[in-house]
Coordinates of C-alpha atoms in Angstrom, one line a residue:
Chain A
M273 CA -217.8 -75.7 56.8
R274 CA -215.1 -73.0 57.1
L275 CA -215.4 -73.1 60.9
K276 CA -214.9 -77.0 60.9
F277 CA -211.8 -76.5 58.6
V278 CA -210.2 -73.9 60.9
L279 CA -211.0 -76.0 63.9
S280 CA -209.3 -79.0 62.1
L281 CA -206.2 -77.1 61.4
L282 CA -206.1 -75.9 64.9
L283 CA -206.4 -79.4 66.2
I284 CA -203.7 -80.7 64.0
G285 CA -201.6 -77.7 65.1
V286 CA -202.0 -78.3 68.7
C287 CA -201.0 -82.1 68.2
F288 CA -197.8 -81.2 66.4
N289 CA -197.0 -78.4 68.8
S290 CA -197.2 -80.6 71.8
L291 CA -195.1 -83.2 70.0
A292 CA -192.4 -80.5 69.4
E293 CA -192.3 -79.7 73.1
T294 CA -192.5 -83.3 74.6
E295 CA -190.9 -86.4 73.5
P296 CA -190.6 -89.9 75.0
G297 CA -187.5 -91.0 76.2
V298 CA -185.6 -93.5 78.3
V299 CA -183.1 -93.1 81.3
T300 CA -180.1 -95.0 80.1
V301 CA -178.2 -95.1 83.4
T302 CA -179.6 -95.0 86.9
S303 CA -179.5 -91.3 87.6
D304 CA -180.3 -88.7 90.1
L305 CA -183.3 -86.4 89.5
Y306 CA -182.8 -82.9 90.4
S307 CA -185.3 -80.0 91.2
E308 CA -183.0 -77.6 89.0
P309 CA -180.3 -78.4 86.4
D310 CA -177.5 -78.1 89.0
R311 CA -175.5 -81.3 90.2
N312 CA -174.5 -79.3 93.3
L313 CA -178.1 -79.4 94.5
P314 CA -179.1 -82.5 96.5
A315 CA -181.0 -85.0 94.4
Q316 CA -184.6 -85.3 95.0
T317 CA -184.8 -88.9 93.9
L318 CA -183.0 -91.8 92.1
V319 CA -184.3 -93.0 88.7
K320 CA -183.6 -96.4 87.5
A321 CA -182.0 -97.2 84.3
D322 CA -184.6 -98.0 81.5
T323 CA -187.3 -95.9 83.2
R324 CA -189.6 -94.3 80.5
V325 CA -190.0 -90.6 80.7
T326 CA -191.4 -87.9 78.9
I327 CA -188.9 -85.2 77.8
L328 CA -190.4 -81.8 78.7
E329 CA -187.5 -79.6 77.9
H330 CA -183.8 -80.1 76.8
S331 CA -181.2 -77.7 77.7
G332 CA -177.7 -78.6 76.7
V333 CA -177.1 -82.0 78.3
W334 CA -179.9 -81.4 80.8
Y335 CA -183.3 -82.9 80.4
R336 CA -186.4 -82.0 82.2
V337 CA -188.5 -85.0 82.3
E338 CA -191.7 -86.4 83.7
L339 CA -191.4 -90.1 85.0
D340 CA -193.7 -92.5 83.6
T341 CA -194.6 -93.7 87.0
P342 CA -198.0 -93.4 88.8
E343 CA -196.6 -90.5 90.8
K344 CA -195.6 -88.4 87.5
E345 CA -192.7 -87.0 89.3
R346 CA -191.0 -84.1 87.4
G347 CA -187.3 -83.0 87.5
W348 CA -184.0 -82.6 85.7
I349 CA -181.7 -85.5 84.7
W350 CA -178.1 -84.8 83.6
F351 CA -177.1 -86.3 80.4
N352 CA -178.4 -89.9 80.7
V353 CA -181.7 -89.6 78.9
Q354 CA -182.1 -90.6 75.2
P355 CA -184.9 -89.4 73.2
V356 CA -186.8 -91.5 70.8
S357 CA -186.1 -89.4 67.7
N358 CA -186.2 -91.9 64.8
I359 CA -190.2 -91.8 64.6
S360 CA -191.3 -90.5 61.1
W361 CA -193.9 -87.8 61.1
L362 CA -196.4 -90.3 59.8
E363 CA -195.7 -92.6 62.6
R364 CA -196.1 -89.7 65.0
L365 CA -199.5 -88.7 63.6
R366 CA -200.6 -92.3 63.6
R367 CA -199.6 -92.6 67.4
V368 CA -201.3 -89.3 68.2
M369 CA -204.4 -90.4 66.6
R370 CA -204.1 -93.7 68.6
G371 CA -204.0 -91.5 71.7
G372 CA -200.3 -90.6 72.3
Y373 CA -197.1 -92.7 72.1
S374 CA -196.0 -92.5 75.7
T375 CA -197.0 -96.1 76.3
Q376 CA -195.2 -97.3 73.2
E377 CA -192.2 -99.3 73.7
P378 CA -189.3 -97.4 72.0
T379 CA -187.9 -99.8 69.3
S380 CA -184.5 -98.1 69.4
V381 CA -182.9 -95.1 70.7
A382 CA -180.8 -92.4 69.1
T383 CA -177.7 -90.7 69.9
I384 CA -177.7 -87.1 71.4
G385 CA -176.2 -84.4 69.5
I386 CA -173.7 -85.4 66.5
R387 CA -173.8 -88.8 65.1
G388 CA -171.3 -91.3 66.5
L389 CA -168.7 -93.5 64.8
G390 CA -170.3 -96.2 62.8
P391 CA -168.6 -99.2 61.4
G392 CA -166.0 -98.1 58.7
D393 CA -166.2 -94.5 59.6
I394 CA -162.6 -94.4 60.8
K395 CA -161.2 -96.2 57.9
K396 CA -163.0 -93.9 55.5
A397 CA -161.7 -90.9 57.2
N398 CA -159.1 -88.7 55.9
P399 CA -156.1 -88.3 58.4
D400 CA -156.1 -85.1 60.1
P401 CA -152.5 -83.7 60.5
Q402 CA -153.7 -80.5 62.1
A403 CA -155.5 -82.3 64.8
M404 CA -152.3 -84.2 65.6
A405 CA -150.5 -80.9 65.8
A406 CA -153.0 -79.8 68.3
M407 CA -152.3 -82.8 70.4
D408 CA -148.7 -82.0 70.4
R409 CA -149.6 -78.6 71.8
Y410 CA -151.7 -80.1 74.5
R411 CA -149.1 -82.6 75.6
S412 CA -148.1 -82.6 79.3
N413 CA -144.8 -83.3 80.8
P414 CA -143.7 -85.0 84.1
D415 CA -143.2 -81.7 86.0
K416 CA -146.6 -80.3 85.0
A417 CA -148.2 -83.7 85.7
R418 CA -146.9 -83.8 89.2
R419 CA -148.0 -80.1 89.8
H420 CA -151.4 -81.1 88.5
A421 CA -151.5 -84.2 90.8
G422 CA -150.2 -82.3 93.7
S423 CA -153.0 -79.5 93.5
A424 CA -155.5 -82.4 94.1
G425 CA -153.5 -83.9 96.9
L426 CA -152.5 -87.0 95.1
R427 CA -149.6 -88.9 95.9
S428 CA -147.8 -91.7 94.2
Q429 CA -147.2 -95.0 95.9
N430 CA -145.9 -98.5 95.4
I431 CA -148.5 -101.2 94.6
A432 CA -147.9 -104.6 93.0
Y433 CA -150.1 -105.6 90.2
L434 CA -152.9 -108.0 91.1
I435 CA -152.2 -111.6 91.6
V436 CA -154.4 -113.8 89.3
S437 CA -155.2 -117.0 90.9
S438 CA -158.3 -119.0 91.8
E439 CA -157.8 -118.0 95.4
P440 CA -157.1 -114.3 95.7
E441 CA -154.3 -113.4 97.8
S442 CA -154.9 -111.7 101.2
E443 CA -152.4 -109.0 100.8
S444 CA -150.7 -107.1 97.9
D445 CA -147.0 -107.3 97.7
T446 CA -145.5 -104.0 98.0
S447 CA -142.3 -105.0 99.6
S448 CA -140.8 -106.5 96.4
G449 CA -140.1 -103.1 95.0
D450 CA -141.3 -104.4 91.7
Q451 CA -143.8 -101.9 91.1
F452 CA -143.5 -102.0 87.4
G453 CA -143.3 -105.7 86.7
V454 CA -145.8 -106.4 84.2
P455 CA -148.0 -109.3 85.3
S456 CA -147.6 -112.7 83.7
R457 CA -150.2 -113.3 81.0
Chain B
M139 CA -144.6 -118.0 62.4
K140 CA -142.4 -120.6 64.1
I141 CA -143.5 -123.2 61.4
R142 CA -142.2 -120.8 58.7
L143 CA -138.7 -120.3 60.4
I144 CA -138.5 -124.0 60.9
I145 CA -139.2 -124.7 57.3
M146 CA -136.7 -122.1 56.2
F147 CA -134.2 -123.6 58.5
A148 CA -134.8 -127.0 57.3
T149 CA -134.6 -126.0 53.6
F150 CA -131.3 -124.1 54.4
S151 CA -130.0 -127.2 56.1
L152 CA -130.8 -129.4 53.1
L153 CA -129.4 -126.9 50.7
L154 CA -126.2 -126.8 52.8
G155 CA -126.1 -130.6 53.0
N156 CA -126.3 -131.0 49.4
M157 CA -123.7 -128.4 48.7
I158 CA -121.2 -130.1 51.2
H159 CA -122.0 -133.6 49.5
V160 CA -121.6 -132.4 45.9
S161 CA -118.8 -130.0 45.9
A162 CA -117.4 -130.3 49.4
D163 CA -116.7 -126.6 49.1
W164 CA -116.7 -125.8 52.8
G165 CA -115.9 -122.3 52.3
K166 CA -118.9 -121.5 50.2
A167 CA -121.0 -123.6 52.5
L168 CA -120.0 -121.4 55.5
E169 CA -120.7 -118.3 53.4
W170 CA -124.2 -119.7 52.5
M171 CA -124.7 -120.6 56.1
E172 CA -123.6 -117.2 57.4
K173 CA -125.9 -115.5 54.8
G174 CA -128.8 -117.8 55.7
A175 CA -128.6 -117.2 59.4
E176 CA -128.3 -113.3 58.6
K177 CA -131.5 -113.8 56.6
L178 CA -133.1 -115.6 59.4
I179 CA -132.4 -112.8 61.8
E180 CA -133.5 -110.2 59.3
H181 CA -136.7 -112.1 59.0
K182 CA -137.3 -112.3 62.6
D183 CA -136.8 -108.5 62.9
A184 CA -139.1 -107.8 60.0
F185 CA -142.0 -110.0 61.0
I186 CA -141.8 -110.4 64.7
E187 CA -140.3 -107.1 66.1
I188 CA -141.6 -103.6 65.5
S189 CA -139.2 -101.2 66.9
E190 CA -140.3 -98.5 69.4
P191 CA -140.0 -95.7 66.9
R192 CA -142.0 -97.7 64.3
E193 CA -144.7 -98.4 66.9
I194 CA -145.0 -94.7 67.6
E195 CA -145.2 -94.0 64.0
L196 CA -147.9 -96.6 63.5
G197 CA -149.8 -95.3 66.6
K198 CA -149.5 -91.7 65.1
G199 CA -151.0 -92.9 61.9
M200 CA -153.9 -94.6 63.4
S201 CA -154.6 -91.6 65.6
A202 CA -154.5 -89.3 62.7
Q203 CA -157.1 -91.4 61.0
L204 CA -159.2 -91.5 64.2
L205 CA -159.0 -87.7 64.4
G206 CA -160.1 -87.4 60.8
A207 CA -163.3 -89.3 61.8
A208 CA -164.0 -87.6 65.3
P209 CA -162.3 -84.3 65.7
L210 CA -160.9 -83.2 69.2
I211 CA -163.2 -80.9 71.2
D212 CA -162.0 -77.5 70.9
N213 CA -161.3 -76.7 74.6
T214 CA -157.6 -76.2 75.6
G215 CA -158.3 -76.4 79.3
L216 CA -160.2 -79.7 78.9
Q217 CA -157.5 -81.3 76.7
Q218 CA -154.7 -80.0 79.0
F219 CA -156.5 -81.4 82.0
V220 CA -156.7 -84.7 80.5
N221 CA -153.1 -84.8 79.3
D222 CA -151.9 -83.7 82.7
M223 CA -153.9 -86.3 84.4
G224 CA -152.9 -89.0 81.8
M225 CA -149.1 -88.1 82.1
W226 CA -149.5 -88.3 86.0
I227 CA -151.0 -91.8 85.6
V228 CA -148.3 -92.9 83.1
L229 CA -145.6 -91.9 85.6
Q230 CA -146.8 -94.8 87.8
A231 CA -146.1 -97.4 84.9
E232 CA -143.6 -98.9 82.8
R233 CA -143.1 -96.9 79.8
P234 CA -143.3 -93.2 80.9
N235 CA -140.8 -92.2 78.1
L236 CA -143.2 -92.9 75.3
P237 CA -144.6 -89.6 73.7
W238 CA -147.8 -89.9 75.5
R239 CA -150.8 -87.9 74.3
F240 CA -154.4 -87.7 75.4
G241 CA -157.4 -86.4 73.7
V242 CA -161.2 -86.0 74.2
L243 CA -162.9 -86.6 71.1
D244 CA -166.0 -84.6 69.9
D245 CA -168.1 -87.9 69.8
N246 CA -171.1 -88.3 71.8
D247 CA -170.7 -92.2 71.6
I248 CA -169.4 -94.1 74.6
N249 CA -165.9 -95.2 73.9
A250 CA -162.1 -94.9 74.4
F251 CA -159.3 -95.9 72.2
A252 CA -155.7 -96.5 72.6
A253 CA -153.1 -96.7 69.8
P254 CA -149.6 -98.1 69.9
G255 CA -146.8 -95.7 71.0
G256 CA -148.7 -93.7 73.6
Y257 CA -151.9 -92.4 72.2
V258 CA -155.1 -92.4 74.2
F259 CA -158.6 -91.0 73.5
I260 CA -161.7 -90.8 75.2
S261 CA -165.1 -89.8 73.7
K262 CA -167.1 -87.0 74.9
G263 CA -170.0 -89.3 75.6
L264 CA -167.8 -91.4 78.0
F265 CA -166.1 -88.3 79.6
M266 CA -169.6 -86.9 80.5
L267 CA -170.5 -90.1 82.3
M268 CA -167.7 -89.8 84.6
R269 CA -168.8 -89.0 88.1
N270 CA -165.4 -88.3 89.6
E271 CA -161.8 -88.3 88.6
S272 CA -161.2 -91.7 90.0
E273 CA -163.5 -93.0 87.3
L274 CA -161.7 -91.0 84.5
A275 CA -158.3 -92.2 86.0
G276 CA -159.7 -95.9 85.7
V277 CA -160.6 -95.4 82.1
L278 CA -157.2 -93.8 81.3
A279 CA -155.2 -96.3 83.1
H280 CA -157.1 -99.1 81.2
E281 CA -156.3 -97.6 77.9
I282 CA -152.7 -97.0 79.1
S283 CA -152.3 -100.5 79.9
H284 CA -153.2 -101.5 76.5
V285 CA -150.2 -99.6 75.2
L286 CA -148.0 -100.8 78.0
V287 CA -148.2 -104.3 77.1
K288 CA -148.7 -103.7 73.3
H289 CA -152.1 -105.3 72.9
H290 CA -152.9 -103.6 69.8
L291 CA -149.6 -103.9 68.3
E292 CA -149.5 -107.6 68.9
D293 CA -153.0 -107.9 67.3
I294 CA -151.9 -105.8 64.2
Q295 CA -148.7 -108.0 63.9
E296 CA -150.8 -111.1 64.1
R297 CA -153.3 -110.1 61.5
A298 CA -150.7 -108.6 59.3
Q299 CA -148.8 -112.1 59.2
S300 CA -151.6 -113.4 56.8
G301 CA -151.8 -110.1 54.9
V302 CA -149.6 -107.3 54.2
L303 CA -146.5 -109.0 55.8
K304 CA -147.0 -112.2 54.0
D305 CA -147.1 -110.5 50.5
L306 CA -143.5 -109.2 51.4
G307 CA -142.0 -112.6 51.3
S308 CA -138.7 -112.8 52.6
M309 CA -137.9 -109.0 52.5
A310 CA -135.3 -108.1 55.0
A311 CA -135.8 -105.6 57.9
E312 CA -133.6 -102.9 56.7
E313 CA -135.1 -103.2 53.1
L314 CA -138.3 -102.0 54.8
T315 CA -137.4 -98.4 54.6
G316 CA -138.5 -95.3 52.6
P317 CA -141.3 -95.8 50.3
K318 CA -141.4 -99.6 50.9
W319 CA -141.8 -98.9 54.6
N320 CA -144.3 -96.1 54.0
K321 CA -146.5 -98.5 51.9
V322 CA -146.3 -101.1 54.7
V323 CA -147.1 -98.6 57.5
K324 CA -150.2 -97.5 55.6
Q325 CA -151.5 -101.0 55.5
L326 CA -150.6 -101.7 59.2
I327 CA -152.6 -98.5 60.0
N328 CA -155.5 -99.9 58.3
T329 CA -155.1 -103.2 60.2
G330 CA -155.0 -101.2 63.3
V331 CA -158.3 -99.5 62.6
D332 CA -159.7 -102.9 61.9
V333 CA -158.5 -103.9 65.4
W334 CA -160.5 -100.9 66.9
E335 CA -163.5 -101.9 64.9
S336 CA -163.5 -105.5 65.8
G337 CA -162.1 -105.2 69.2
L338 CA -159.3 -106.9 71.1
N339 CA -159.8 -110.3 72.5
R340 CA -161.5 -110.9 75.7
D341 CA -158.2 -111.7 77.7
D342 CA -156.5 -108.6 76.5
E343 CA -159.4 -106.4 77.8
L344 CA -159.5 -108.2 81.0
E345 CA -155.8 -107.8 81.6
A346 CA -156.2 -104.1 80.9
D347 CA -158.8 -103.9 83.6
R348 CA -156.6 -105.7 86.1
M349 CA -153.5 -103.4 85.3
G350 CA -155.7 -100.3 85.2
V351 CA -157.2 -100.5 88.7
V352 CA -153.6 -100.8 89.9
I353 CA -152.0 -98.2 88.0
A354 CA -154.9 -95.8 89.0
A355 CA -154.5 -96.7 92.6
R356 CA -150.7 -96.0 92.4
A357 CA -151.6 -92.4 91.3
G358 CA -153.4 -91.8 94.3
Y359 CA -156.9 -92.7 93.1
D360 CA -159.7 -94.7 94.5
P361 CA -159.2 -98.0 92.4
Y362 CA -162.8 -98.7 92.3
G363 CA -163.2 -95.8 90.0
L364 CA -163.0 -98.2 87.0
V365 CA -165.4 -100.5 88.6
G366 CA -167.8 -97.7 88.9
V367 CA -167.6 -96.8 85.2
L368 CA -168.1 -100.5 84.4
H369 CA -171.1 -100.6 86.6
T370 CA -172.5 -97.5 84.9
L371 CA -171.9 -99.2 81.5
S372 CA -173.6 -102.4 82.5
L373 CA -176.8 -100.4 83.0
I374 CA -176.8 -99.0 79.5
S375 CA -179.1 -100.8 77.1
P376 CA -177.0 -102.7 74.6
Q377 CA -179.7 -101.3 72.1
S378 CA -178.4 -97.8 72.6
K379 CA -176.7 -96.8 69.5
S380 CA -174.2 -94.5 71.5
Y381 CA -172.9 -97.6 73.2
Q382 CA -173.0 -100.0 70.3
L383 CA -169.3 -100.0 69.3
M384 CA -168.1 -100.3 72.7
Y385 CA -170.6 -103.0 73.6
E386 CA -169.4 -105.0 70.6
T387 CA -165.9 -104.7 71.0
H388 CA -165.6 -105.5 74.7
P389 CA -166.6 -108.2 77.1
P390 CA -169.7 -107.6 78.9
A391 CA -169.3 -104.9 81.5
A392 CA -170.9 -107.0 84.1
E393 CA -168.3 -109.8 83.7
R394 CA -165.5 -107.2 84.0
V395 CA -167.1 -105.8 87.1
Q396 CA -167.3 -109.4 88.6
Q397 CA -163.7 -110.2 87.7
L398 CA -162.4 -107.0 89.3
N399 CA -164.4 -107.3 92.5
R400 CA -163.2 -110.8 93.0
L401 CA -159.5 -110.0 92.5
M402 CA -159.5 -106.5 94.2
Q403 CA -161.0 -107.8 97.3
G404 CA -158.2 -108.3 99.7
Q405 CA -155.5 -106.9 97.3
L406 CA -156.7 -103.2 96.8
D407 CA -159.5 -102.8 99.4
R408 CA -157.1 -100.7 101.5
Y409 CA -156.9 -98.1 98.7
A410 CA -160.6 -97.8 98.3
S411 CA -160.7 -94.7 100.5
Q412 CA -158.3 -92.8 98.2
A413 CA -159.3 -89.7 96.4
Q414 CA -162.1 -89.6 94.0
T415 CA -162.0 -85.9 93.4
T416 CA -164.9 -84.2 91.7
G417 CA -164.6 -80.5 91.5
R418 CA -162.3 -80.1 88.6
L419 CA -164.0 -82.5 86.4
I420 CA -167.5 -81.3 87.1
A421 CA -166.3 -77.8 86.2
L422 CA -165.0 -79.1 82.8
Q423 CA -168.3 -81.2 82.2
Q424 CA -170.3 -78.1 82.9
Q425 CA -168.2 -76.3 80.2
L426 CA -169.1 -78.9 77.7
E427 CA -172.8 -78.7 78.6
Q428 CA -172.9 -75.1 77.3

C-alpha cells in the first residue's frame, strides 16, 4: 500500500517535472535553426512559420526546440518561438493523463516576457517626465548622425518620392532636385 | 468645418444687411464686419491650424503618456544608436529641424509609434525582429513619414472637432492660452492616444510606406528593408497577442508588401543593392538577449 502511494507520487512528480522542462510552442516567423545559440554560425535548416515545436530549453531569447516533424530535428531558434503558457495546471494534468499535449492545437499564444500594451493601457498610464528627460539626453544632432552614418559607409543621395499611378514609371525622377517634395495625397 | 464657416459668414452677412437697412450706420457696420472677419480668422487658427510649437507640445504629452505605460529600455548605447540612425534618416527628409527623438520601449509586443512634433518609438519586440539595419531604417522612416505629413495631428484635429474643440464654441486662438490651452492640450493628448489605439486610416499607412522606402534609400539603405519587415509581419499569426495591437491598427502586411513591390519595381530597384548592414544591430540585439 505504502509502496503504491510512493510510486504514485513519483509518477506525478515525473509528469510535472517533464512539463517544467518542456513545453509546446509555435514558430511565429520563418526562422533559421542553429546548432548553437549563435547567429554567426551557419543555419542548419529553415523552419517555416507556424511549425509546432517542443521547447526543450529557454535561454534569454534563444529557444532550444525539437521540431514536431517526422525527423524530430533539434536546434536553437532565435526569438521567434512562442510558448503556449496559458494552460492551467488542471488542463496540463488532463492532457498528460491523455497522453501528452504536443499534438494539441494551441488555442492561443502568449507574449514572451513582460506583458505587452493592451487596450487602454496607454490612456490609463501616468505620464513619465523622467523618461522624457532621458529621451532628451539620448537625442542626437546632425553632426553626430553624419559620423554614425559615415562609420557604416552610408551616403546621402537624391531620390524622388514614388510616383503613384496605375502604371509604374520606369525611372525615378532624380533630376528635378525636388528631393523633399511631399508626394500628392 | 467648411459648413460651419459658411454658416458663420452667412449669419454675419445677414446681421450686416439688417444693420445697414435699419440704421444705415455704415461706420458701425464696417466695424462689425471688421470684427467678424477677425473672428473668422481667429476661428480658423483655433480650429484648423495647430502651430509647430503646439504640435511639439502635443507630441511630447503623448510620448510622456506612452512612456508611462512602456518604459524606455535602460541601455544608453542602444538608445543613442537609434537616435543617431533616426537623425541621419531625418536629415534626408522635409522637417529636419523638429526636435526629433527616438526611443526603444521595453515592450515585447511588436509595434512602433510616432507622435506629432518628432517623437518616434519602436518596441523591443519589433526591434528584435530586425534582421539588419536596412529593416530598422525602413521602420523608422515609415514612422518619420507619419510625422512629416502630420497624419496623427490631422486625425487628432478631425476627431477633436466633434469633441473638445466643439465645446469651445467660438473661442479665439489667442484665448487658448495658459490654463485654457493646458486643459485643451490634455484632451488632445487623450485623443492622440485614441488614435494610437484605433490606428490611422489605411491610406495614411500606405502613404507612410511609400515615403518610408524612399527616405531609407536616400539615407543609403536598401529600400527593400521595409518590405522585408512587412514580409516577416505577414508570417506572424494574427492570433499572436504580441502582434495584436499592430495587426488591428494597420492594413494587412501582405497588402502593404504588394503595394510596395508594385511601386518600387522600376523606381527603386536600382537601390536594392545598397547597404543592409548587420554588425552593429546584431551586437545590440545580443546585449538585449542577456
